Short mmCIF file of C-alpha atoms in Angstrom, two decimals:
data_model
loop_
_atom_site.label_atom_id
_atom_site.label_comp_id
_atom_site.label_asym_id
_atom_site.label_seq_id
_atom_site.Cartn_x
_atom_site.Cartn_y
_atom_site.Cartn_z
CA ASP A 1 -4.54 8.24 -73.41
CA ALA A 2 -0.69 8.08 -72.68
CA GLY A 3 0.10 6.58 -76.32
CA ILE A 4 -2.27 3.78 -76.08
CA THR A 5 -4.95 2.69 -78.85
CA GLN A 6 -7.08 0.04 -79.00
CA SER A 7 -8.74 -1.92 -82.28
CA PRO A 8 -11.49 -2.15 -83.26
CA ARG A 9 -13.43 0.11 -80.75
CA HIS A 10 -16.92 -1.42 -81.40
CA LYS A 11 -17.28 -4.97 -82.28
CA VAL A 12 -20.54 -7.19 -82.92
CA THR A 13 -20.01 -10.84 -83.31
CA GLU A 14 -21.94 -14.11 -83.05
CA THR A 15 -21.72 -16.75 -80.72
CA GLY A 16 -19.10 -19.18 -81.28
CA THR A 17 -17.15 -16.99 -83.66
CA PRO A 18 -13.22 -16.12 -82.80
CA VAL A 19 -12.49 -12.64 -82.12
CA THR A 20 -9.19 -10.79 -81.60
CA LEU A 21 -8.68 -7.49 -79.62
CA ARG A 22 -5.64 -5.10 -80.59
CA CYS A 23 -3.55 -3.08 -77.90
CA HIS A 24 -0.74 -0.89 -79.19
CA GLN A 25 1.12 1.26 -77.05
CA THR A 26 3.79 4.19 -77.98
CA GLU A 27 5.30 4.56 -74.53
CA ASN A 28 7.73 1.49 -74.83
CA HIS A 29 6.42 0.12 -71.17
CA ARG A 30 7.24 -3.27 -70.02
CA TYR A 31 3.91 -4.36 -68.76
CA MET A 32 0.58 -4.74 -70.42
CA TYR A 33 -2.65 -5.63 -69.05
CA TRP A 34 -6.29 -6.46 -70.28
CA TYR A 35 -9.08 -6.02 -68.21
CA ARG A 36 -12.77 -6.51 -68.74
CA GLN A 37 -15.25 -3.99 -67.42
CA ASP A 38 -19.14 -5.13 -66.49
CA PRO A 39 -21.64 -3.43 -64.06
CA GLY A 40 -21.22 -4.17 -60.33
CA HIS A 41 -17.53 -5.83 -60.99
CA GLY A 42 -15.28 -2.99 -61.60
CA LEU A 43 -12.57 -4.13 -63.72
CA ARG A 44 -11.23 -7.17 -63.59
CA LEU A 45 -7.64 -8.39 -64.78
CA ILE A 46 -8.03 -11.37 -67.51
CA HIS A 47 -4.23 -11.74 -68.65
CA TYR A 48 -0.96 -9.67 -68.51
CA SER A 49 2.58 -9.23 -70.04
CA TYR A 50 5.89 -8.42 -68.39
CA GLY A 51 7.80 -8.79 -71.62
CA VAL A 52 7.79 -9.85 -75.02
CA LYS A 53 6.39 -13.48 -75.12
CA ASP A 54 6.04 -13.65 -71.42
CA THR A 55 2.43 -13.68 -69.98
CA ASP A 56 0.14 -15.14 -67.42
CA LYS A 57 -3.32 -15.12 -66.44
CA GLY A 58 -5.47 -12.97 -64.26
CA GLU A 59 -8.62 -13.47 -62.00
CA VAL A 60 -11.10 -14.02 -65.11
CA SER A 61 -8.89 -15.51 -67.99
CA ASP A 62 -11.41 -18.63 -68.79
CA GLY A 63 -12.05 -18.67 -72.40
CA TYR A 64 -9.37 -16.08 -73.38
CA SER A 65 -5.81 -16.14 -74.73
CA VAL A 66 -3.35 -13.87 -75.16
CA SER A 67 -0.02 -13.16 -77.28
CA ARG A 68 2.97 -10.33 -77.31
CA SER A 69 5.19 -10.70 -80.31
CA LYS A 70 6.23 -7.36 -79.91
CA THR A 71 6.72 -4.42 -77.20
CA GLU A 72 4.12 -2.54 -78.41
CA ASP A 73 1.09 -4.99 -79.09
CA PHE A 74 -0.66 -6.80 -76.92
CA LEU A 75 -3.62 -9.27 -78.60
CA LEU A 76 -6.39 -10.60 -76.66
CA THR A 77 -8.34 -13.56 -78.40
CA LEU A 78 -11.65 -14.73 -77.59
CA GLU A 79 -11.19 -18.42 -79.17
CA SER A 80 -14.99 -18.82 -79.25
CA ALA A 81 -17.16 -16.07 -78.37
CA THR A 82 -20.00 -16.51 -75.83
CA SER A 83 -22.49 -14.26 -74.86
CA SER A 84 -20.97 -13.94 -71.41
CA GLN A 85 -17.95 -12.17 -72.92
CA THR A 86 -20.46 -9.22 -74.00
CA SER A 87 -18.36 -6.52 -72.03
CA VAL A 88 -16.36 -3.08 -72.44
CA TYR A 89 -12.28 -4.30 -72.51
CA PHE A 90 -9.75 -2.05 -71.63
CA CYS A 91 -6.07 -2.59 -72.08
CA ALA A 92 -3.45 -0.64 -69.64
CA ILE A 93 0.12 -0.18 -69.70
CA SER A 94 2.77 0.48 -66.65
CA GLU A 95 6.09 0.30 -65.38
CA LEU A 96 7.60 -0.61 -61.92
CA GLN A 97 9.82 1.71 -60.13
CA GLY A 98 12.23 -0.85 -58.34
CA ARG A 99 10.13 -3.35 -56.61
CA SER A 100 7.27 -0.65 -55.98
CA SER A 101 3.79 -0.66 -57.87
CA TYR A 102 3.12 2.19 -59.93
CA GLU A 103 0.29 3.97 -62.03
CA GLN A 104 -1.40 1.76 -64.62
CA TYR A 105 -2.43 4.01 -68.06
CA PHE A 106 -5.82 3.06 -69.66
CA GLY A 107 -6.80 2.92 -73.23
CA PRO A 108 -9.98 4.09 -75.00
CA GLY A 109 -11.56 0.78 -74.44
CA THR A 110 -13.40 -1.91 -76.90
CA ARG A 111 -17.19 -2.20 -76.52
CA LEU A 112 -17.91 -6.04 -77.82
CA THR A 113 -21.34 -7.53 -78.14
CA VAL A 114 -21.52 -11.20 -79.00
CA THR A 115 -25.05 -11.89 -80.01
CA GLN B 1 -13.11 -13.08 -53.36
CA GLN B 2 -13.03 -9.90 -54.19
CA GLN B 3 -9.74 -8.36 -52.63
CA VAL B 4 -11.18 -4.76 -52.73
CA LYS B 5 -14.68 -3.85 -51.59
CA GLN B 6 -15.79 -0.18 -52.28
CA SER B 7 -18.69 1.35 -51.00
CA PRO B 8 -21.59 3.11 -51.93
CA GLN B 9 -22.45 1.88 -55.31
CA SER B 10 -23.86 5.37 -55.84
CA LEU B 11 -23.76 8.57 -54.51
CA ILE B 12 -25.72 11.71 -54.94
CA VAL B 13 -24.39 14.90 -53.46
CA GLN B 14 -25.17 18.91 -53.91
CA LYS B 15 -22.83 21.22 -55.72
CA GLY B 16 -20.37 22.15 -53.05
CA GLY B 17 -21.03 19.34 -51.13
CA ILE B 18 -18.23 16.86 -50.00
CA SER B 19 -18.27 13.43 -51.57
CA ILE B 20 -16.97 10.52 -49.66
CA ILE B 21 -16.13 7.28 -51.14
CA ASN B 22 -14.72 4.20 -49.09
CA CYS B 23 -12.47 1.24 -49.83
CA ALA B 24 -11.30 -1.53 -47.53
CA TYR B 25 -8.75 -4.30 -48.58
CA GLU B 26 -7.57 -7.54 -46.65
CA ASN B 27 -3.77 -8.24 -48.27
CA THR B 28 -1.33 -6.42 -46.19
CA ALA B 29 1.35 -6.70 -48.77
CA PHE B 30 -0.68 -4.06 -50.82
CA ASP B 31 1.69 -0.98 -51.37
CA TYR B 32 -0.08 1.53 -53.65
CA PHE B 33 -3.67 2.53 -53.51
CA PRO B 34 -4.74 4.50 -56.47
CA TRP B 35 -8.03 5.93 -57.15
CA TYR B 36 -9.42 6.25 -60.78
CA GLN B 37 -11.87 8.46 -62.63
CA GLN B 38 -13.99 7.13 -65.52
CA PHE B 39 -16.30 9.29 -67.81
CA PRO B 40 -18.77 7.50 -69.83
CA GLY B 41 -17.33 6.43 -72.98
CA LYS B 42 -13.56 6.90 -71.74
CA GLY B 43 -10.96 4.63 -70.14
CA PRO B 44 -10.18 5.17 -66.36
CA ALA B 45 -7.83 8.04 -65.47
CA LEU B 46 -5.63 8.09 -62.24
CA LEU B 47 -7.05 10.94 -60.12
CA ILE B 48 -4.89 10.29 -57.24
CA ALA B 49 -2.74 7.77 -55.46
CA ILE B 50 -1.21 6.92 -51.86
CA ARG B 51 1.40 4.84 -50.49
CA PRO B 52 0.71 3.09 -47.16
CA ASP B 53 3.55 4.95 -45.19
CA VAL B 54 1.22 8.36 -45.23
CA SER B 55 -1.99 8.66 -43.88
CA GLU B 56 -3.22 11.57 -46.10
CA LYS B 57 -2.60 12.84 -49.19
CA LYS B 58 -4.24 16.06 -50.90
CA GLU B 59 -4.27 17.08 -54.40
CA GLY B 60 -6.95 19.96 -54.99
CA ARG B 61 -10.12 19.38 -53.87
CA PHE B 62 -9.13 15.57 -53.74
CA THR B 63 -7.96 13.99 -50.53
CA ILE B 64 -7.07 10.05 -49.70
CA SER B 65 -7.47 9.10 -46.14
CA PHE B 66 -5.71 6.00 -45.20
CA ASN B 67 -6.12 3.97 -42.33
CA LYS B 68 -3.39 0.95 -42.22
CA SER B 69 -4.33 -0.57 -39.19
CA ALA B 70 -8.05 -0.76 -40.49
CA LYS B 71 -6.86 -1.54 -43.87
CA GLN B 72 -9.14 1.21 -45.25
CA PHE B 73 -8.97 4.12 -47.31
CA SER B 74 -11.27 6.85 -48.34
CA LEU B 75 -11.71 9.42 -51.40
CA HIS B 76 -13.03 12.64 -50.29
CA ILE B 77 -13.91 15.38 -53.00
CA MET B 78 -14.31 18.86 -51.37
CA ASP B 79 -16.74 21.41 -52.87
CA SER B 80 -18.30 18.81 -55.36
CA GLN B 81 -18.83 20.08 -59.06
CA PRO B 82 -21.32 18.86 -61.73
CA GLY B 83 -18.35 18.30 -63.69
CA ASP B 84 -16.94 15.72 -61.15
CA SER B 85 -19.90 13.33 -62.23
CA ALA B 86 -18.53 10.06 -62.99
CA THR B 87 -17.61 6.63 -61.77
CA TYR B 88 -14.98 6.36 -59.53
CA PHE B 89 -12.99 3.39 -58.85
CA CYS B 90 -10.52 2.44 -55.99
CA ALA B 91 -7.43 0.07 -56.51
CA ALA B 92 -4.91 -1.76 -54.58
CA SER B 93 -1.59 -3.18 -55.93
CA MET B 94 2.05 -4.87 -54.88
CA GLY B 95 4.84 -5.21 -56.81
CA ASN B 96 4.82 -8.26 -58.52
CA PHE B 97 3.95 -7.35 -62.18
CA ASN B 98 2.02 -4.35 -60.89
CA LYS B 99 -1.15 -6.20 -60.89
CA PHE B 100 -4.31 -4.06 -59.92
CA TYR B 101 -7.22 -4.95 -57.94
CA PHE B 102 -10.10 -2.54 -58.36
CA GLY B 103 -13.28 -2.10 -56.47
CA SER B 104 -16.54 -2.43 -58.16
CA GLY B 105 -16.94 1.35 -58.65
CA THR B 106 -19.06 4.32 -57.21
CA LYS B 107 -21.22 6.78 -59.55
CA LEU B 108 -21.03 10.08 -58.34
CA ASN B 109 -23.86 12.47 -59.39
CA VAL B 110 -23.40 15.90 -58.40
CA LYS B 111 -26.46 18.01 -58.62
CA PRO B 112 -26.36 21.72 -59.61
#
């Protein structure tokens, strides 16, 4: 999985509790992304980062926040988890070549269940 | 509004047959069109990708056909094998921060 780890791999939590998911990379890639995967929706971008302390919202960012204090770590926080946030969460990394798009490499995922 | 539309949602093919998955997009600024393969419990992995300056790209049994004027692209899996059974996602991106827009996925089942 291209030097990407996610922790925890599985988590069950209760509605209203805060949850933080961690993505760690050893590739020194500049760009990092958080996606959620739900049946019938494919992968949808939650937030992304284009450098240390540089982050922006994706298409489904409500209820989520992120932080990136080091190149290798990208944290996703659910401030107050809801059942609609039950999903599989994937972290991805990439670089750009010039102004062109390039491959994203995905981590193994975190399965989150909110009861 | 979904930027990339993928069909079919599921596909059953006999071993040795051809699997075809289709995707359509609207934004002509997209400059990279990858296909990802995902097995249960794993993260998506790049299978093959194409840029809009070519109409076809082939890697082994996998071929992308790209129609720029129709804003459509498709994945063809020749001589499909049971080991190809997985979920396939198309995607499209442009150079600004390399954000990907994924299709909804196709679950392929290749029967022996």
